[in-house]
Amino acid sequence: MVKQNLRYDTEVRQIGGIMMVLAMSLVIYPLFDTSDRLSDNFPDNDRYNGDDGGLAWALLCGNVAIIVLGLLGMAIGFMALTEAGHKYITVVGLVWQQTAFVDWVAKMYELAVTMGIDENPSSTTEFYFSMGILKMFFLKFMQYGSLAVTLFTLFAFQSRKGHLKNAAYYRKRLVIYSFFFAANGIFGYLVPGAKVYLDNEDNLPVKKPIKPLVVFVGQPITVPEITLAMGAIFALVGVYGMARGLGLAQNDNRYFQIAVAVAYIAYLGAVVLTEFSIGGSVAGAMAAGVEVINCHIILSFLDQKAKTMPEEMDEDYFHDDAIVTKFGQERARKLKKEKEEETVEAEGMA
């Protein structure tokens, strides 16, 4: 039996709450995307340049896999909040997490098809395709990896390994995810924004979506100055996060979390409201607003844990009898009663 104390309950409930928020966004985004695809004469349409429907079905399967992953994450998170979870249920979520690769591979193939990489293998097309693959890799890693962090952490607590999730553990993850955040800003916004600006310097803003110069991985680049600014903001916030994780910047304040929040608000105003209003769609704007929120939430979560968790903890840190919760006390009393009954029964037989 794993005794539970106030520290254990606090950590597990906090992880469960964050997990529910992260999982919810994984449900919303593919639902928008699936609705948009199904409304376009699915799967027999010209959206995929004459594709026979295989790509459309692959994208649908990828979305369904992510929706199920999000629902599993919400359920596991809720059970953690209500002390009803179990490590084997968490393992189900970790196993299903691997189906995220279906969505990632399908989206990469869609990028190649929509950009016409085979039909128009120009240097410009290949450049945008390369940047798109990098952007998708960094973005998807943060989207799905954010949920994986909470699943693995919850599993550790449920397996009596919570003492391993110390401040150093969260600092290392903060460095990794901040790096991907900065890389997404550079390759997903800064570099392609600069390319669009240089290629269309005399014709700005670009009002008509021209593939692949304007529509880039679902995001229209109509005012490249905005894309450049967002790339710079994301890159700076990511570098700041890496500095916090490596101990190169003071980390006993909330400045980084404020910076992450400001970056998301700027993204909503500059990209979702402005860029999409010029060259995007309503469904695309709604999906884009939700798509990146996990990237911002996980950075704030990791930073908070990195500066509040102890540097070292012994195995009983989350299972100390002195601060056992009411739930843990009831389980302990039940076990003690069962043991006393077994003793009495053994003495009677003797």
Short mmCIF file of C-alpha atoms in Angstrom, two decimals:
data_model
loop_
_atom_site.label_atom_id
_atom_site.label_comp_id
_atom_site.label_asym_id
_atom_site.label_seq_id
_atom_site.Cartn_x
_atom_site.Cartn_y
_atom_site.Cartn_z
CA MET A 1 0.00 0.00 0.00
CA VAL A 2 1.20 3.51 -0.87
CA LYS A 3 0.39 5.89 1.94
CA GLN A 4 -0.64 9.36 0.84
CA ASN A 5 0.10 12.60 2.66
CA LEU A 6 -0.72 16.24 2.06
CA ARG A 7 2.34 16.72 -0.14
CA TYR A 8 1.38 13.76 -2.29
CA ASP A 9 -2.21 14.91 -2.69
CA THR A 10 -1.18 18.47 -3.52
CA GLU A 11 1.26 17.38 -6.24
CA VAL A 12 -1.05 14.80 -7.81
CA ARG A 13 -4.02 17.16 -7.88
CA GLN A 14 -1.92 19.92 -9.39
CA ILE A 15 -0.62 17.58 -12.08
CA GLY A 16 -4.14 16.31 -12.71
CA GLY A 17 -5.48 19.84 -13.14
CA ILE A 18 -2.76 20.86 -15.59
CA MET A 19 -3.23 17.59 -17.46
CA MET A 20 -6.95 18.28 -17.92
CA VAL A 21 -6.24 21.72 -19.42
CA LEU A 22 -3.55 20.39 -21.77
CA ALA A 23 -5.73 17.46 -22.83
CA MET A 24 -8.73 19.71 -23.44
CA SER A 25 -6.82 21.72 -26.04
CA LEU A 26 -5.84 18.47 -27.77
CA VAL A 27 -9.54 17.67 -28.15
CA ILE A 28 -10.63 21.11 -29.38
CA TYR A 29 -8.04 21.65 -32.13
CA PRO A 30 -8.57 18.37 -34.06
CA LEU A 31 -12.35 18.76 -33.68
CA PHE A 32 -12.16 22.12 -35.50
CA ASP A 33 -9.83 20.62 -38.10
CA THR A 34 -12.02 17.54 -38.64
CA SER A 35 -15.17 19.65 -38.99
CA ASP A 36 -13.42 21.84 -41.56
CA ARG A 37 -12.30 18.80 -43.58
CA LEU A 38 -15.62 16.96 -43.44
CA SER A 39 -17.48 20.03 -44.68
CA ASP A 40 -15.36 20.07 -47.85
CA ASN A 41 -16.98 17.16 -49.73
CA PHE A 42 -14.87 14.65 -47.83
CA PRO A 43 -12.96 12.71 -49.09
CA ASP A 44 -13.65 13.36 -52.81
CA ASN A 45 -12.43 16.91 -53.26
CA ASP A 46 -9.64 18.78 -54.99
CA ARG A 47 -8.15 20.01 -51.74
CA TYR A 48 -5.30 17.54 -52.02
CA ASN A 49 -4.46 18.09 -55.69
CA GLY A 50 -6.26 15.04 -57.00
CA ASP A 51 -5.34 12.71 -54.16
CA ASP A 52 -7.45 9.54 -54.25
CA GLY A 53 -8.73 10.04 -50.70
CA GLY A 54 -5.92 8.21 -48.91
CA LEU A 55 -4.45 11.39 -47.49
CA ALA A 56 -7.86 12.63 -46.38
CA TRP A 57 -8.48 9.38 -44.49
CA ALA A 58 -4.99 9.45 -42.96
CA LEU A 59 -5.58 12.99 -41.69
CA LEU A 60 -8.96 11.97 -40.29
CA CYS A 61 -7.42 8.97 -38.49
CA GLY A 62 -4.71 11.23 -37.09
CA ASN A 63 -7.30 13.67 -35.76
CA VAL A 64 -9.35 10.87 -34.21
CA ALA A 65 -6.22 9.51 -32.51
CA ILE A 66 -5.49 12.94 -31.00
CA ILE A 67 -9.11 13.42 -29.92
CA VAL A 68 -9.03 10.06 -28.10
CA LEU A 69 -5.68 11.02 -26.54
CA GLY A 70 -7.18 14.27 -25.30
CA LEU A 71 -10.22 12.51 -23.85
CA LEU A 72 -7.98 9.98 -22.11
CA GLY A 73 -5.87 12.80 -20.70
CA MET A 74 -8.94 14.60 -19.39
CA ALA A 75 -10.23 11.41 -17.74
CA ILE A 76 -6.85 10.55 -16.18
CA GLY A 77 -6.43 14.13 -14.97
CA PHE A 78 -9.90 14.15 -13.41
CA MET A 79 -9.23 10.85 -11.65
CA ALA A 80 -6.01 12.31 -10.26
CA LEU A 81 -8.00 15.26 -8.92
CA THR A 82 -10.46 12.95 -7.17
CA GLU A 83 -7.91 10.41 -5.86
CA ALA A 84 -9.41 7.72 -8.07
CA GLY A 85 -6.49 7.22 -10.44
CA HIS A 86 -4.25 4.20 -10.82
CA LYS A 87 -0.86 3.78 -12.44
CA TYR A 88 -2.16 1.15 -14.88
CA ILE A 89 -4.78 3.61 -16.15
CA THR A 90 -2.02 6.17 -16.61
CA VAL A 91 -0.05 3.59 -18.60
CA VAL A 92 -2.99 3.36 -21.03
CA GLY A 93 -2.61 7.09 -21.69
CA LEU A 94 1.15 6.74 -22.16
CA VAL A 95 0.69 3.90 -24.64
CA TRP A 96 -1.98 5.74 -26.62
CA GLN A 97 0.31 8.78 -26.66
CA GLN A 98 2.37 6.98 -29.31
CA THR A 99 -0.50 7.25 -31.82
CA ALA A 100 0.30 10.97 -32.05
CA PHE A 101 2.89 9.96 -34.67
CA VAL A 102 0.00 9.10 -37.02
CA ASP A 103 -1.17 12.70 -36.96
CA TRP A 104 2.36 14.06 -37.31
CA VAL A 105 3.25 11.91 -40.34
CA ALA A 106 -0.09 12.63 -42.05
CA LYS A 107 0.35 16.38 -41.52
CA MET A 108 3.86 16.26 -43.01
CA TYR A 109 2.58 14.47 -46.10
CA GLU A 110 -0.26 16.97 -46.41
CA LEU A 111 2.30 19.78 -46.29
CA ALA A 112 4.19 18.22 -49.20
CA VAL A 113 0.99 17.78 -51.23
CA THR A 114 -0.49 21.23 -50.61
CA MET A 115 2.81 22.94 -51.37
CA GLY A 116 3.19 20.94 -54.58
CA ILE A 117 6.69 19.78 -53.71
CA ASP A 118 6.56 17.16 -56.50
CA GLU A 119 4.82 19.30 -59.12
CA ASN A 120 6.78 22.48 -58.48
CA PRO A 121 10.20 21.56 -57.05
CA SER A 122 11.55 25.11 -57.09
CA SER A 123 14.04 26.43 -54.58
CA THR A 124 11.32 28.62 -53.03
CA THR A 125 8.92 25.70 -52.60
CA GLU A 126 11.64 23.51 -51.12
CA PHE A 127 12.62 26.29 -48.73
CA TYR A 128 9.10 26.72 -47.38
CA PHE A 129 8.64 22.97 -47.20
CA SER A 130 11.83 22.63 -45.13
CA MET A 131 10.77 25.43 -42.79
CA GLY A 132 7.30 23.90 -42.56
CA ILE A 133 8.67 20.51 -41.54
CA LEU A 134 10.84 22.11 -38.87
CA LYS A 135 7.97 24.24 -37.57
CA MET A 136 5.68 21.22 -37.45
CA PHE A 137 8.28 19.13 -35.63
CA PHE A 138 8.90 21.71 -32.91
CA LEU A 139 5.23 22.61 -32.54
CA LYS A 140 3.94 19.02 -32.41
CA PHE A 141 6.70 18.02 -30.00
CA MET A 142 5.56 20.69 -27.57
CA GLN A 143 1.85 19.99 -28.12
CA TYR A 144 2.00 16.27 -27.46
CA GLY A 145 5.09 16.31 -25.27
CA SER A 146 3.42 18.65 -22.80
CA LEU A 147 0.80 16.00 -22.06
CA ALA A 148 3.49 13.31 -21.92
CA VAL A 149 5.36 15.25 -19.22
CA THR A 150 2.30 15.27 -16.96
CA LEU A 151 1.51 11.61 -17.69
CA PHE A 152 5.04 10.45 -16.85
CA THR A 153 5.13 12.63 -13.74
CA LEU A 154 1.79 11.31 -12.52
CA PHE A 155 2.92 7.74 -13.19
CA ALA A 156 6.05 8.36 -11.11
CA PHE A 157 3.97 9.53 -8.15
CA GLN A 158 1.59 6.60 -8.48
CA SER A 159 4.61 4.25 -8.52
CA ARG A 160 6.15 5.80 -5.38
CA LYS A 161 8.86 7.50 -7.41
CA GLY A 162 7.64 11.05 -6.89
CA HIS A 163 10.80 11.97 -4.99
CA LEU A 164 12.69 11.78 -8.31
CA LYS A 165 10.69 14.72 -9.69
CA ASN A 166 12.77 17.36 -7.95
CA ALA A 167 13.67 20.88 -9.01
CA ALA A 168 16.51 19.62 -11.23
CA TYR A 169 14.09 17.40 -13.15
CA TYR A 170 11.82 20.33 -13.98
CA ARG A 171 14.76 22.62 -14.84
CA LYS A 172 16.02 20.13 -17.43
CA ARG A 173 12.55 19.92 -19.01
CA LEU A 174 12.29 23.70 -18.94
CA VAL A 175 15.52 23.96 -20.95
CA ILE A 176 14.32 21.38 -23.50
CA TYR A 177 10.88 22.88 -24.03
CA SER A 178 12.20 26.44 -24.06
CA PHE A 179 14.64 25.41 -26.80
CA PHE A 180 11.79 23.99 -28.89
CA PHE A 181 9.75 27.13 -28.20
CA ALA A 182 12.59 29.34 -29.46
CA ALA A 183 13.22 27.05 -32.46
CA ASN A 184 9.53 27.22 -33.38
CA GLY A 185 9.75 31.00 -33.31
CA ILE A 186 12.84 31.05 -35.52
CA PHE A 187 11.91 28.43 -38.13
CA GLY A 188 8.15 28.83 -37.94
CA TYR A 189 7.89 32.62 -37.98
CA LEU A 190 11.16 34.58 -38.17
CA VAL A 191 12.80 32.90 -41.17
CA PRO A 192 9.69 32.39 -43.38
CA GLY A 193 8.46 35.88 -42.45
CA ALA A 194 11.76 37.32 -43.61
CA LYS A 195 11.54 35.31 -46.85
CA VAL A 196 8.04 36.58 -47.64
CA TYR A 197 9.10 40.15 -46.85
CA LEU A 198 12.14 40.03 -49.15
CA ASP A 199 10.24 38.34 -51.99
CA ASN A 200 7.25 40.70 -51.81
CA GLU A 201 8.85 43.90 -50.53
CA ASP A 202 7.15 46.04 -53.19
CA ASN A 203 3.74 44.37 -52.82
CA LEU A 204 2.82 44.43 -49.14
CA PRO A 205 0.59 43.46 -47.53
CA VAL A 206 0.08 40.31 -49.60
CA LYS A 207 -3.71 40.28 -49.84
CA LYS A 208 -4.23 37.19 -51.98
CA PRO A 209 -3.04 33.84 -50.56
CA ILE A 210 -0.43 32.51 -52.98
CA LYS A 211 0.77 28.96 -52.39
CA PRO A 212 3.35 28.44 -50.94
CA LEU A 213 4.49 32.04 -50.44
CA VAL A 214 1.63 33.17 -48.23
CA VAL A 215 -0.10 30.17 -46.66
CA PHE A 216 2.50 28.52 -44.47
CA VAL A 217 1.53 25.39 -42.49
CA GLY A 218 -2.04 26.55 -42.06
CA GLN A 219 -1.03 30.08 -41.12
CA PRO A 220 -1.37 32.89 -43.66
CA ILE A 221 1.61 35.22 -43.93
CA THR A 222 0.04 38.37 -45.33
CA VAL A 223 1.84 40.98 -43.25
CA PRO A 224 5.36 39.56 -42.89
CA GLU A 225 6.34 42.25 -40.41
CA ILE A 226 3.88 40.69 -37.95
CA THR A 227 5.30 37.22 -38.54
CA LEU A 228 8.82 38.58 -38.03
CA ALA A 229 7.81 40.24 -34.76
CA MET A 230 6.12 37.07 -33.46
CA GLY A 231 9.17 35.01 -34.36
CA ALA A 232 11.41 37.40 -32.45
CA ILE A 233 9.11 37.34 -29.40
CA PHE A 234 8.93 33.54 -29.34
CA ALA A 235 12.69 33.24 -29.78
CA LEU A 236 13.44 35.71 -26.97
CA VAL A 237 10.99 34.03 -24.57
CA GLY A 238 12.50 30.63 -25.39
CA VAL A 239 16.05 31.88 -24.78
CA TYR A 240 14.91 33.43 -21.48
CA GLY A 241 13.41 30.07 -20.45
CA MET A 242 16.64 28.25 -21.27
CA ALA A 243 18.59 30.78 -19.22
CA ARG A 244 16.23 30.22 -16.27
CA GLY A 245 16.57 26.45 -16.56
CA LEU A 246 20.37 26.61 -16.79
CA GLY A 247 20.65 28.95 -13.82
CA LEU A 248 21.91 31.87 -15.92
CA ALA A 249 18.96 34.09 -15.00
CA GLN A 250 17.27 34.79 -11.69
CA ASN A 251 14.41 32.32 -11.28
CA ASP A 252 12.79 33.33 -7.98
CA ASN A 253 10.23 35.60 -9.68
CA ARG A 254 7.35 35.32 -12.12
CA TYR A 255 8.85 37.40 -14.93
CA PHE A 256 9.20 34.41 -17.24
CA GLN A 257 5.59 33.33 -16.71
CA ILE A 258 4.47 36.90 -17.45
CA ALA A 259 6.57 36.87 -20.63
CA VAL A 260 4.96 33.61 -21.73
CA ALA A 261 1.47 35.05 -21.15
CA VAL A 262 2.32 38.24 -23.06
CA ALA A 263 3.67 36.16 -25.96
CA TYR A 264 0.39 34.23 -26.19
CA ILE A 265 -1.74 37.39 -26.04
CA ALA A 266 0.45 38.92 -28.76
CA TYR A 267 -0.03 35.79 -30.86
CA LEU A 268 -3.82 36.02 -30.52
CA GLY A 269 -3.86 39.67 -31.52
CA ALA A 270 -1.24 39.65 -34.26
CA VAL A 271 -1.65 36.25 -35.90
CA VAL A 272 -5.15 34.99 -35.10
CA LEU A 273 -7.03 38.31 -35.33
CA THR A 274 -4.90 40.12 -37.92
CA GLU A 275 -3.24 37.60 -40.24
CA PHE A 276 -6.23 35.27 -40.46
CA SER A 277 -8.65 38.16 -41.01
CA ILE A 278 -6.74 39.04 -44.18
CA GLY A 279 -5.86 35.69 -45.72
CA GLY A 280 -7.20 32.87 -43.57
CA SER A 281 -10.43 31.15 -42.60
CA VAL A 282 -12.63 31.27 -39.52
CA ALA A 283 -12.02 27.59 -38.77
CA GLY A 284 -8.29 28.12 -39.20
CA ALA A 285 -8.29 31.09 -36.84
CA MET A 286 -10.25 29.19 -34.18
CA ALA A 287 -7.92 26.19 -34.44
CA ALA A 288 -4.77 28.35 -34.41
CA GLY A 289 -5.80 30.05 -31.18
CA VAL A 290 -6.02 26.70 -29.42
CA GLU A 291 -3.21 24.89 -31.21
CA VAL A 292 -0.30 26.65 -29.52
CA ILE A 293 -1.72 27.14 -26.02
CA ASN A 294 -0.10 23.94 -24.72
CA CYS A 295 3.32 25.34 -25.63
CA HIS A 296 2.75 28.31 -23.33
CA ILE A 297 1.10 26.42 -20.48
CA ILE A 298 3.82 23.78 -20.20
CA LEU A 299 6.56 26.45 -20.02
CA SER A 300 4.81 28.25 -17.17
CA PHE A 301 4.16 24.96 -15.36
CA LEU A 302 7.77 23.77 -15.65
CA ASP A 303 9.12 27.14 -14.51
CA GLN A 304 6.83 27.20 -11.48
CA LYS A 305 7.81 23.67 -10.45
CA ALA A 306 11.50 24.32 -11.06
CA LYS A 307 11.51 27.15 -8.52
CA THR A 308 9.21 25.60 -5.90
CA MET A 309 10.22 21.93 -5.69
CA PRO A 310 13.02 20.87 -3.31
CA GLU A 311 16.44 20.09 -4.76
CA GLU A 312 16.53 16.68 -3.07
CA MET A 313 13.83 14.46 -1.55
CA ASP A 314 13.99 11.09 0.15
CA GLU A 315 11.66 8.22 -0.74
CA ASP A 316 9.26 9.02 2.11
CA TYR A 317 8.94 12.73 1.31
CA PHE A 318 5.47 12.23 -0.19
CA HIS A 319 4.54 9.36 2.15
CA ASP A 320 5.42 10.66 5.63
CA ASP A 321 3.09 9.33 8.34
CA ALA A 322 3.17 12.69 10.14
CA ILE A 323 1.16 14.37 7.41
CA VAL A 324 -0.96 11.51 6.15
CA THR A 325 -4.25 12.68 4.69
CA LYS A 326 -7.70 11.58 5.79
CA PHE A 327 -7.92 9.27 2.80
CA GLY A 328 -4.55 7.74 3.67
CA GLN A 329 -5.57 7.33 7.32
CA GLU A 330 -8.70 5.44 6.35
CA ARG A 331 -6.69 3.08 4.17
CA ALA A 332 -4.16 2.60 6.97
CA ARG A 333 -6.91 1.81 9.50
CA LYS A 334 -8.50 -0.65 7.09
CA LEU A 335 -5.18 -2.42 6.59
CA LYS A 336 -4.55 -2.50 10.34
CA LYS A 337 -8.00 -3.98 10.98
CA GLU A 338 -7.49 -6.66 8.35
CA LYS A 339 -4.13 -7.53 9.90
CA GLU A 340 -5.66 -7.77 13.41
CA GLU A 341 -8.43 -10.06 12.09
CA GLU A 342 -5.86 -12.28 10.44
CA THR A 343 -3.93 -12.44 13.74
CA VAL A 344 -7.05 -13.36 15.72
CA GLU A 345 -7.96 -16.01 13.18
CA ALA A 346 -4.46 -17.45 13.29
CA GLU A 347 -4.52 -17.56 17.09
CA GLY A 348 -7.91 -19.29 17.03
CA MET A 349 -6.64 -21.96 14.68
CA ALA A 350 -3.64 -22.48 16.94
#
